[in-house]
Coordinates of C-alpha atoms (C1' of nucleotides) in Angstrom, one line a residue:
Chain A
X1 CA 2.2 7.9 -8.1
X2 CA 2.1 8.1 -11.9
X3 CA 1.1 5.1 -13.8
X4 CA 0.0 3.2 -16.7
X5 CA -3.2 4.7 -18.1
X6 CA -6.3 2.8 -20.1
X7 CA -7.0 -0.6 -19.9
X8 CA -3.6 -2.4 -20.0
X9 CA -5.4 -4.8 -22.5
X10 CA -8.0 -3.9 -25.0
X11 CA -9.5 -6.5 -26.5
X12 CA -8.1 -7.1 -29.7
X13 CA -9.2 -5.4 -33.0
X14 CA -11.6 -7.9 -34.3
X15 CA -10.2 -10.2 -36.8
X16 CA -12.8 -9.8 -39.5
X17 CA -14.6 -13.3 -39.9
X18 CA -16.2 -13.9 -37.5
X19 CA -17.8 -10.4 -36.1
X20 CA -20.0 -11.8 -33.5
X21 CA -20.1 -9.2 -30.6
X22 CA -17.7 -10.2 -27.3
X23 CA -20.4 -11.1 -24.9
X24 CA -17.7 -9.1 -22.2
X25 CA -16.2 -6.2 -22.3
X26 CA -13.5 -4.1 -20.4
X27 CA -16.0 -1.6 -19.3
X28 CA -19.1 -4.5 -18.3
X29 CA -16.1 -5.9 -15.8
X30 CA -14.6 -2.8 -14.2
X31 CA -18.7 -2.0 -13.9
X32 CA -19.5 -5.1 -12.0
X33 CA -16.1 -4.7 -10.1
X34 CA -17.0 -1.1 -8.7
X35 CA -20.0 -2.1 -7.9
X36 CA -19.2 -5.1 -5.5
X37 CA -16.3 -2.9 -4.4
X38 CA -18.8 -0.2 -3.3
X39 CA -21.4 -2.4 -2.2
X40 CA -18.9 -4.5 0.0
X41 CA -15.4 -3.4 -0.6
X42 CA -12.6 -3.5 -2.7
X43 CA -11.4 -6.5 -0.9
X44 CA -14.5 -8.8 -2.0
X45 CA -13.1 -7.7 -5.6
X46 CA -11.5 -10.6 -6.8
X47 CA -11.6 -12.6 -10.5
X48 CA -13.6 -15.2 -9.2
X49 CA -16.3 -12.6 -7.6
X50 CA -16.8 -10.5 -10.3
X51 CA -16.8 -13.6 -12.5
X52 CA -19.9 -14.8 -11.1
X53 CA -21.4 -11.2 -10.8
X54 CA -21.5 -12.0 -14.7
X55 CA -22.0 -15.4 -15.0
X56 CA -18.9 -16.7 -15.9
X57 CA -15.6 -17.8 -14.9
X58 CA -12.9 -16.5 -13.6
X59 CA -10.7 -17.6 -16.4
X60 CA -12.8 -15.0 -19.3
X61 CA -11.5 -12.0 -17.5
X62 CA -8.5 -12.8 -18.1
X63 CA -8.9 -11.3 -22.2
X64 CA -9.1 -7.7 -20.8
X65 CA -7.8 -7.8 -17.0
X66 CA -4.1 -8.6 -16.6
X67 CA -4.3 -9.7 -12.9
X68 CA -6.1 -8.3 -9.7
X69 CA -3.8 -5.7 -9.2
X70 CA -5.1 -4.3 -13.0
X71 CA -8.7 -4.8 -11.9
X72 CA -8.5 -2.9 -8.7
X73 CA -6.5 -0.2 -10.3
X74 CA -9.5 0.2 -12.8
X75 CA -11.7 0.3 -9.8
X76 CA -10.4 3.2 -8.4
X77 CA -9.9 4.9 -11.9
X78 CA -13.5 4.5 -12.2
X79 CA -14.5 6.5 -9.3
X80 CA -11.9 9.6 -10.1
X81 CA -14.8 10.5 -12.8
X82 CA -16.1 12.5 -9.9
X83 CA -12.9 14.7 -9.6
X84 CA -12.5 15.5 -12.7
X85 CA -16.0 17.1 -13.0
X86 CA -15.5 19.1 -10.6
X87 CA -14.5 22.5 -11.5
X88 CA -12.9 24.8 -8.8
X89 CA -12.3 28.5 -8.2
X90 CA -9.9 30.4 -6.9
X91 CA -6.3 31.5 -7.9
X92 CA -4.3 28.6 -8.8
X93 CA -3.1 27.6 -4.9
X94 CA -6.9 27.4 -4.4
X95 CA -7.7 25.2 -7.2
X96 CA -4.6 23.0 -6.2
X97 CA -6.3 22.5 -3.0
X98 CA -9.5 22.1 -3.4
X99 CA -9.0 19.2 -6.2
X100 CA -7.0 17.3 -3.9
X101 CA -9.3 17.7 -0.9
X102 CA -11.6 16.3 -3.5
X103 CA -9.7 13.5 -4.2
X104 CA -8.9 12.7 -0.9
X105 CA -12.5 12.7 -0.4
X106 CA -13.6 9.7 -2.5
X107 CA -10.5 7.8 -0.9
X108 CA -11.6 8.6 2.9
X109 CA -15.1 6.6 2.2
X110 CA -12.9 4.2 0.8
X111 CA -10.3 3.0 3.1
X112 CA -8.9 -0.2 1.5
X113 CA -9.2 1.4 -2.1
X114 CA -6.6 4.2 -0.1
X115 CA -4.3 1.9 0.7
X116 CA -4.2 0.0 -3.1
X117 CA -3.9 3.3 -4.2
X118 CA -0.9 4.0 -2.1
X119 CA 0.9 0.5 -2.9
X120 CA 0.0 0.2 -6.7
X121 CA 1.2 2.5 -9.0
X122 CA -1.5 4.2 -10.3
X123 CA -3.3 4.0 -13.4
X124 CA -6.3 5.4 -15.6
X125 CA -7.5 8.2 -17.8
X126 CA -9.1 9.6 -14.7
X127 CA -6.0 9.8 -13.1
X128 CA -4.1 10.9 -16.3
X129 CA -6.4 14.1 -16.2
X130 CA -5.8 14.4 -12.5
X131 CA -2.2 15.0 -13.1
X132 CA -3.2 17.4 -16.2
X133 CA -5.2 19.4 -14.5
X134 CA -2.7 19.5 -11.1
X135 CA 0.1 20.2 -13.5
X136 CA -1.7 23.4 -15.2
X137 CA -2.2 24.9 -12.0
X138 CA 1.1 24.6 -11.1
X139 CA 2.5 26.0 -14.3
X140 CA -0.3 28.7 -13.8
X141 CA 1.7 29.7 -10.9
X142 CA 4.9 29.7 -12.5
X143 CA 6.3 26.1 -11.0
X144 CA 9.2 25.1 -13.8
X145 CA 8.7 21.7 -15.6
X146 CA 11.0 19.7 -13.6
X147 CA 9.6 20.9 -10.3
X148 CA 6.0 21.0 -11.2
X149 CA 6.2 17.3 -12.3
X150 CA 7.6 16.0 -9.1
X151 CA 4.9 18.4 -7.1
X152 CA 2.5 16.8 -8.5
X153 CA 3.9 13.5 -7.8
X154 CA 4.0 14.8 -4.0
X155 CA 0.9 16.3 -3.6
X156 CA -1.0 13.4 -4.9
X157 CA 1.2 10.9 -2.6
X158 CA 0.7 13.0 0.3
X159 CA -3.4 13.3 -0.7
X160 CA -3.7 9.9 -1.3
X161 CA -1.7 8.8 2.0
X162 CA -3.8 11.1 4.2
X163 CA -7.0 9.4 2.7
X164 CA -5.6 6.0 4.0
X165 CA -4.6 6.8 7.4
X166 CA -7.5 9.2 8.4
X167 CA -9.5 6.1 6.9
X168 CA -8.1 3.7 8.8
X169 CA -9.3 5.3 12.0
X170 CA -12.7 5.0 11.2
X171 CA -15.6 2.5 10.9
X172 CA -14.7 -0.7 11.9
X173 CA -14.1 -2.1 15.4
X174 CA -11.0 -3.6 14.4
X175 CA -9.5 0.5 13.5
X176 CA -11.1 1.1 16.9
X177 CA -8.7 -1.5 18.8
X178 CA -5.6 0.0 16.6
X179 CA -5.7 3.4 17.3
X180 CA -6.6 2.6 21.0
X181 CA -3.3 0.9 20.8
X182 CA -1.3 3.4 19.1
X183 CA -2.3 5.6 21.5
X184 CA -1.4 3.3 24.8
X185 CA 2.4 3.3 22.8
X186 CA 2.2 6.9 22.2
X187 CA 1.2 8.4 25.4
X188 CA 2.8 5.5 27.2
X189 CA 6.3 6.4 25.5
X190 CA 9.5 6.6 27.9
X191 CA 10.6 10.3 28.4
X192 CA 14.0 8.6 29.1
X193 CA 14.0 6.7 25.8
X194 CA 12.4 8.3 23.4
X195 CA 12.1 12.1 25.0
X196 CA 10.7 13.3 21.6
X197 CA 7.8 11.2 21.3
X198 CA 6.9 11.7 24.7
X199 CA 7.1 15.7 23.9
X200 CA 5.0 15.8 20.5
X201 CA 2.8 13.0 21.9
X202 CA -0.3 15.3 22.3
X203 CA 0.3 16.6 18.6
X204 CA 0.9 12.6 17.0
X205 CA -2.0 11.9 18.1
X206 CA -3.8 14.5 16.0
X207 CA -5.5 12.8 13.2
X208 CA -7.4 14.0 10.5
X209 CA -8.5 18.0 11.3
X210 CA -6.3 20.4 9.3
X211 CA -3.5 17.7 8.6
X212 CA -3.8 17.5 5.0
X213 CA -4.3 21.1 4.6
X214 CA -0.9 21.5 6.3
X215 CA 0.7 18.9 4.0
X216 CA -0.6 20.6 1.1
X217 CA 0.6 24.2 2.7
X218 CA 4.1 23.1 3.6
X219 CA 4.6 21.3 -0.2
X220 CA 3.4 24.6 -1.7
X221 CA 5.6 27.2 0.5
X222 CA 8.2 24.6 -0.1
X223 CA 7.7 25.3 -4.1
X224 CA 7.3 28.5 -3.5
X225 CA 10.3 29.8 -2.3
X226 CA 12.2 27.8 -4.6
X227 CA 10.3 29.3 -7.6
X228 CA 11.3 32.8 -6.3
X229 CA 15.0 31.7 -5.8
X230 CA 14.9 30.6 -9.3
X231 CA 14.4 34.1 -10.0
X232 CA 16.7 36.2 -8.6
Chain B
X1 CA 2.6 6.5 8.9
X2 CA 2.8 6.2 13.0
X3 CA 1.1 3.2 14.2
X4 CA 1.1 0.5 17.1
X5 CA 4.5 -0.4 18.7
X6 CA 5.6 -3.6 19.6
X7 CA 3.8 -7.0 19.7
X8 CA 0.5 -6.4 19.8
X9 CA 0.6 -10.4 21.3
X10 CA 2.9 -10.8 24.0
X11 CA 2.8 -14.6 25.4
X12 CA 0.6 -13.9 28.3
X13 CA 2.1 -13.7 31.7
X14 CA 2.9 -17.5 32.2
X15 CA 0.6 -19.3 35.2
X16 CA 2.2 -20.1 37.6
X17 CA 1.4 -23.8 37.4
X18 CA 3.2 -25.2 34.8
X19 CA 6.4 -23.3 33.5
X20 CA 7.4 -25.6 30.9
X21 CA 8.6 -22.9 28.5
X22 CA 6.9 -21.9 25.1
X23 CA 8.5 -23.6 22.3
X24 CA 8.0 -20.5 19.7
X25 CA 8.3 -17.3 21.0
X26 CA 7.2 -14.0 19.1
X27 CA 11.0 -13.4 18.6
X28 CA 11.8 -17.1 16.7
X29 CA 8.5 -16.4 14.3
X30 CA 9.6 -12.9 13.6
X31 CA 13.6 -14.2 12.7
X32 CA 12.1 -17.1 10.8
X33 CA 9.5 -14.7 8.9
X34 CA 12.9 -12.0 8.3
X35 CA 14.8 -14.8 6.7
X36 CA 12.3 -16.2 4.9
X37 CA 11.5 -12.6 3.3
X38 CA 15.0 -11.9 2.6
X39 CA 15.4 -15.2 0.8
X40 CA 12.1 -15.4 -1.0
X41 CA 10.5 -12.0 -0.9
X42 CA 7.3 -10.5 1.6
X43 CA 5.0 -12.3 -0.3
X44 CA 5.8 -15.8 0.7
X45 CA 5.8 -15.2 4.4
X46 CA 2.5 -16.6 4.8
X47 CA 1.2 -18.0 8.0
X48 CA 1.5 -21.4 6.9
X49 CA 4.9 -20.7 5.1
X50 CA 6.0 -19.3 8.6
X51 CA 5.1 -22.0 10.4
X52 CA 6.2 -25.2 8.3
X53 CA 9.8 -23.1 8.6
X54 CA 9.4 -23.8 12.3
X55 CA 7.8 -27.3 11.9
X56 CA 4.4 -26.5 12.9
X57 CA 1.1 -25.6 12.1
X58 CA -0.2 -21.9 11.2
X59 CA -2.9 -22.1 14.1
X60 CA 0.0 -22.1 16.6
X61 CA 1.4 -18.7 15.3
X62 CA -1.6 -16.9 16.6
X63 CA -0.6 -16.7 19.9
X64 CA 2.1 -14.8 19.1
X65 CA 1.3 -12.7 15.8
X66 CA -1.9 -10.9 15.2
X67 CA -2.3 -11.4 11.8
X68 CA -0.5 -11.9 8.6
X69 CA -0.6 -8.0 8.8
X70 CA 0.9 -7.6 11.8
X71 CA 3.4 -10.5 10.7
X72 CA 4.7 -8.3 8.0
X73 CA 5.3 -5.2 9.9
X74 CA 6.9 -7.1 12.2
X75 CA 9.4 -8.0 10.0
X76 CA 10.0 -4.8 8.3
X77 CA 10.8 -3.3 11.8
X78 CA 13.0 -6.0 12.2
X79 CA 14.9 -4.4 9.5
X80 CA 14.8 -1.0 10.6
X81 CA 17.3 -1.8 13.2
X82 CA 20.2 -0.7 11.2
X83 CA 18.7 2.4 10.4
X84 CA 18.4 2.9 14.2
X85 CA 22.1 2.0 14.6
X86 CA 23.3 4.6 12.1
X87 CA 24.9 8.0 13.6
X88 CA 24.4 10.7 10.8
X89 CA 26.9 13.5 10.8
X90 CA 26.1 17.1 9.9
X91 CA 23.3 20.0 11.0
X92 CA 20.3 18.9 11.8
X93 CA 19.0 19.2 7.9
X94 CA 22.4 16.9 7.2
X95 CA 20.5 14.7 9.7
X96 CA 17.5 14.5 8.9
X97 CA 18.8 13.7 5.2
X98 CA 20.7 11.3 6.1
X99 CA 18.4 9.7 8.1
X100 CA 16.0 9.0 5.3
X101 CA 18.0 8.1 3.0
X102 CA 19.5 5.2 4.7
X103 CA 15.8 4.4 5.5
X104 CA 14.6 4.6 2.1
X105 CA 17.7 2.7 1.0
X106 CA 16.2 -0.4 3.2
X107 CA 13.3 -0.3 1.1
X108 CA 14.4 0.0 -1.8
X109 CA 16.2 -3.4 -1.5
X110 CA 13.0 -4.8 -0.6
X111 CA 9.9 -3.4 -3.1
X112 CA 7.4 -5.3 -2.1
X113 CA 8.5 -4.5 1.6
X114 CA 7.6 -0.9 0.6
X115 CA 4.7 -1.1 -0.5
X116 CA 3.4 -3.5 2.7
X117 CA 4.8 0.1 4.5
X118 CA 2.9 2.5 2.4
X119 CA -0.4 0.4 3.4
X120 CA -0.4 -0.6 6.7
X121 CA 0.2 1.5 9.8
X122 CA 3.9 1.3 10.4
X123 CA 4.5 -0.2 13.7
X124 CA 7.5 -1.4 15.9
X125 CA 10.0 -0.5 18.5
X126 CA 13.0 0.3 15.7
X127 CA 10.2 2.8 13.8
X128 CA 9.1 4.4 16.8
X129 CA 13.1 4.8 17.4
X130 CA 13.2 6.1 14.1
X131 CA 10.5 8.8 14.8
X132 CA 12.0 10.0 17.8
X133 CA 15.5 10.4 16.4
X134 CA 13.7 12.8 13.4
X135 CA 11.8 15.0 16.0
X136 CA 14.7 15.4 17.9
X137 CA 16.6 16.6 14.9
X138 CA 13.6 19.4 13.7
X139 CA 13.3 20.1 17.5
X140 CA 17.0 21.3 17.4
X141 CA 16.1 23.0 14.4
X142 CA 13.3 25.5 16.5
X143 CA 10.4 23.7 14.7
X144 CA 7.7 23.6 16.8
X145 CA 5.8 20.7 17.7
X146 CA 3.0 20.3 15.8
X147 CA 4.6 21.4 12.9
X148 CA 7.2 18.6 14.0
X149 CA 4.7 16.1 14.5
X150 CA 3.4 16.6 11.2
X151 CA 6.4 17.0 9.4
X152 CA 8.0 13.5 10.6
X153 CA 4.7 12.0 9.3
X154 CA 5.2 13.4 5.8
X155 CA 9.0 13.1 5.5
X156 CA 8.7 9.2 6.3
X157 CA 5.6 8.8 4.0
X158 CA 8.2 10.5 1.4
X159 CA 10.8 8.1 1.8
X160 CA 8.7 5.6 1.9
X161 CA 6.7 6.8 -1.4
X162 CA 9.9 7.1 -2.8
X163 CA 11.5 4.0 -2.5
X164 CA 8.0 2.0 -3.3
X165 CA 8.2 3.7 -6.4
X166 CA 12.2 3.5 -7.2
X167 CA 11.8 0.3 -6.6
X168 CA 9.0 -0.8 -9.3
X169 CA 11.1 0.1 -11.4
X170 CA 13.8 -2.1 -10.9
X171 CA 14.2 -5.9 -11.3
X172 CA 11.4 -8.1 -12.2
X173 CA 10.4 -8.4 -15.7
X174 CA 7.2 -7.3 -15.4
X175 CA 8.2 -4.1 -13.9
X176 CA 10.2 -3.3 -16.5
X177 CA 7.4 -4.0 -18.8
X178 CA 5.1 -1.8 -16.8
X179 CA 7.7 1.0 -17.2
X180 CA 7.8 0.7 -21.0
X181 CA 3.5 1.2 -20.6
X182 CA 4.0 4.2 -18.4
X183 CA 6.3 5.4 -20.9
X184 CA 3.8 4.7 -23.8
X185 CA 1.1 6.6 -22.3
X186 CA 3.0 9.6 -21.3
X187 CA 5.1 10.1 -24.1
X188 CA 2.1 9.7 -26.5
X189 CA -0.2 12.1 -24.5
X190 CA -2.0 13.8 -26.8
X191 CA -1.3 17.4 -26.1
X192 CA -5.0 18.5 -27.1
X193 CA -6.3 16.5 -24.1
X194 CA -3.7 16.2 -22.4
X195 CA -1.5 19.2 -22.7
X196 CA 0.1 19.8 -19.6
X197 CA 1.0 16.5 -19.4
X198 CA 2.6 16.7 -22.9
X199 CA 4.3 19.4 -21.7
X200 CA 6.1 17.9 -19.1
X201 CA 6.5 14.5 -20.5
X202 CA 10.4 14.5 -19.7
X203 CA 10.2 15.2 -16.4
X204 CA 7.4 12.9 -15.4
X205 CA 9.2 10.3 -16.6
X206 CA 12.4 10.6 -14.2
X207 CA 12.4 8.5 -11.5
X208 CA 14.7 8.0 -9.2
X209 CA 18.2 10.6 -9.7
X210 CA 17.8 13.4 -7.0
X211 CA 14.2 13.0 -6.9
X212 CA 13.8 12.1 -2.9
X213 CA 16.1 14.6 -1.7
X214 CA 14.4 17.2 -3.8
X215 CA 11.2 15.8 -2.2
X216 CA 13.0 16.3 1.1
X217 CA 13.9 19.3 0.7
X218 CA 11.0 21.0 -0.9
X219 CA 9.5 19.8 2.6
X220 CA 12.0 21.2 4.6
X221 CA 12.2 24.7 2.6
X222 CA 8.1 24.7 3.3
X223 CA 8.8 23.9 7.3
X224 CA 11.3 26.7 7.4
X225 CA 9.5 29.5 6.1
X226 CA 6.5 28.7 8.2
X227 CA 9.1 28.8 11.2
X228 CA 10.4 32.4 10.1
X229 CA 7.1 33.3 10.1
X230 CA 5.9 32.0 13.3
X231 CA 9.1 34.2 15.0
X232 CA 8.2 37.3 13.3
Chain C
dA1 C1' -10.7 -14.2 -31.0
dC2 C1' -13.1 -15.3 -27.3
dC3 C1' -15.0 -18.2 -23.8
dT4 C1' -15.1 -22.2 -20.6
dG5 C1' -14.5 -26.0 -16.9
dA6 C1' -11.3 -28.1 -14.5
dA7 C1' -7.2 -28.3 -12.3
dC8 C1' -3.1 -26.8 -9.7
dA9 C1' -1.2 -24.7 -6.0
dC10 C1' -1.9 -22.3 -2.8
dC11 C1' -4.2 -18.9 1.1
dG12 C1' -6.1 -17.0 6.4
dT13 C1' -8.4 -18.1 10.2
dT14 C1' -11.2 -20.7 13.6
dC15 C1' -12.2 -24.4 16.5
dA16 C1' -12.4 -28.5 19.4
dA17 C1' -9.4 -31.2 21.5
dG18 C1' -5.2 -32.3 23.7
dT19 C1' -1.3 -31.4 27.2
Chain D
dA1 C1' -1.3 -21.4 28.7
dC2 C1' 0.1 -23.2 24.8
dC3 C1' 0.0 -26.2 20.8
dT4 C1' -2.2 -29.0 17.3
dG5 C1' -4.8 -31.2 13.1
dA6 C1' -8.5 -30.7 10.6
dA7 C1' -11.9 -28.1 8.6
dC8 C1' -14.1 -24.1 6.4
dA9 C1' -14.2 -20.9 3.0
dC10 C1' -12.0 -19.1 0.1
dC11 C1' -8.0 -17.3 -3.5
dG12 C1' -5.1 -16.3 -8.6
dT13 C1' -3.8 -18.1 -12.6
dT14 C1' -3.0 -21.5 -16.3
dC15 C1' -4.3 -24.7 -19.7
dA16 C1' -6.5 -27.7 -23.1
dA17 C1' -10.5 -27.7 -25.4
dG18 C1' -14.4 -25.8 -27.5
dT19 C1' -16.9 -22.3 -30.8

DNA sequence: ACCTGAACACCGTTCAAGT
DNA sequence: ACCTGAACACCGTTCAAGT
């Protein structure tokens, strides 16, 4: 889940003759791009849109975006500044939870930012201090490096994968027709071929409602009993 | 991670007036779309890639396929029929292992292929196969079913996670310059802002090496405490 | 260094019309 | 029912040329 942070291309230091201000910037772009993306999703968030959202072509974004994939991940990035306001209570299992219910929050009104998040390696400051701040409470608890590192890694996959599927069961008609479908397989599912669908079909079919919780549950007891074999 | 099985599109019952046969067939677009993915990568099996391979046009393909959506999953599934012919050895943890890591290693042949998984709703006949086979195994392991349920969901997202992310790492030059970023950025975390993540700079930076079964297995160790429990 | 218009090489999906 | 060509409405990215 961990990757690049910052803009993947600044614009260059200025070479000192001619100082005239860039009329773009990083920051106006990723701006623009969050708002179309919020105003009428990610998917409408390509170079040529957010081009004309400021008047120029596609081809000027090109001095501080790398590609689409960049843009999007900026997107995203852009909207973790929520999280990392947030300041939670608790003891530390607390504080792991609630930040990545939080997290999980901004992706569930998001859907197709869920999915981009899931596919592209992730990227930003926001997201850098999203893995500080998951990491401390870990260490807080006594997790070791090595293990606290790849819980991290987990618990955000797991967050971030939650997000997109209880996401893609809502809203739109088309999400409608899907899980209609995946439940016609589901329920429909041969006891004679595939026996163990057909007994945890009541409990696959449980979406959203506690999931995440457990996911974040099992990941910790999983740590947890590791840390106290550690120990002994 | 569970989603639709099957065609969503079957040709429709034939009328009984005419039988002249189809001339494509949901199985020749899916073997055409497979081969053209193994050759060229996911990303070029485009509708109208697809159907200039079977000397048409892309309108005719929606009879058959969905979407280009539904086109991929379609041929990952495709894939997934070697997992489904593998017989893992062992206890039902062995099992379960083993079972992921042969899927995982599927993916991580095919990155682009993994990260189509991670965002869409996983679908197919060979998946749901795949599903079945890992609740039967925690089934024979006393988990119960929701916890089963769950637990299958989490331990394919996992593999999945796992080998989308393995597999950014390897080939393709731009890859390997978007490792040398990620290594940039977390190396030079400054440990006054950053300190945790300075702190565990080593560790965040291995991938791959040990890092799914551990995943695996800090899920399992979680599932099997909450079993003891639950038989107190 | 930054910005631009134009060009290249594509896409997915729908629709009216054919058989 | 199935298949088709053409059309609609877009894409990302590169490049030569300008300032």
């Amino acid at each position: 889940m961990l990757g690049a942070v910052e803009s993947r291309r600044q614009p260059k230091a200025r070479a000192g003759r001619r100082p005239a201000k860039p009329l773009l910037g990083r920051a106006e772009i990723v701006e623009a791009a969050a708002r179309v993306s919020e105003a009428e999703g990610i998917d409408r968030v390509t170079m040529r849109r957010i081009a004309a959202e400021l008047s120029t072509g596609a081809a000027s974004l090109y001095v501080y975006v790398r590609d689409t994939e960049d843009l999007h991940a900026a997107v995203l990035d852009h909207l973790l500044a929520g999280v990392r306001a947030s300041r939670p209570r608790g003891d530390w299992r607390a504080r792991v939870r609630a930040t990545l219910v939080r997290y999980a929050a901004v992706l569930v009104e998001r859907p197709a930012l869920a999915r981009m998040a899931l596919a592209a390696p992730l990227t930003g400051d926001n997201y850098l201090a999203l893995v500080d701040r998951l990491l401390g409470y870990l260490f807080e608890g006594g997790v070791g490096e090595r293990e606290a590192a790849w819980a991290v890694d987990l618990l955000l996959l797991v967050a971030t994968a939650s997000a997109a599927e209880h996401a893609t069961w809502r809203g739109s008609a088309r999400a409608g027709a899907e899980l209609a479908e995946l439940e016609r397989i589901v329920r429909g599912a041969d006891p004679r071929t595939h026996p163990n669908v057909a007994r945890a079909k009541d409990e696959l079919m449980t979406v959203g409602g506690g999931r995440l919780g457990w996911h974040i549950g099992t990941v910790l007891r999983g740590l947890d009993r590791d840390r106290r074999r550690r120990r002994k």
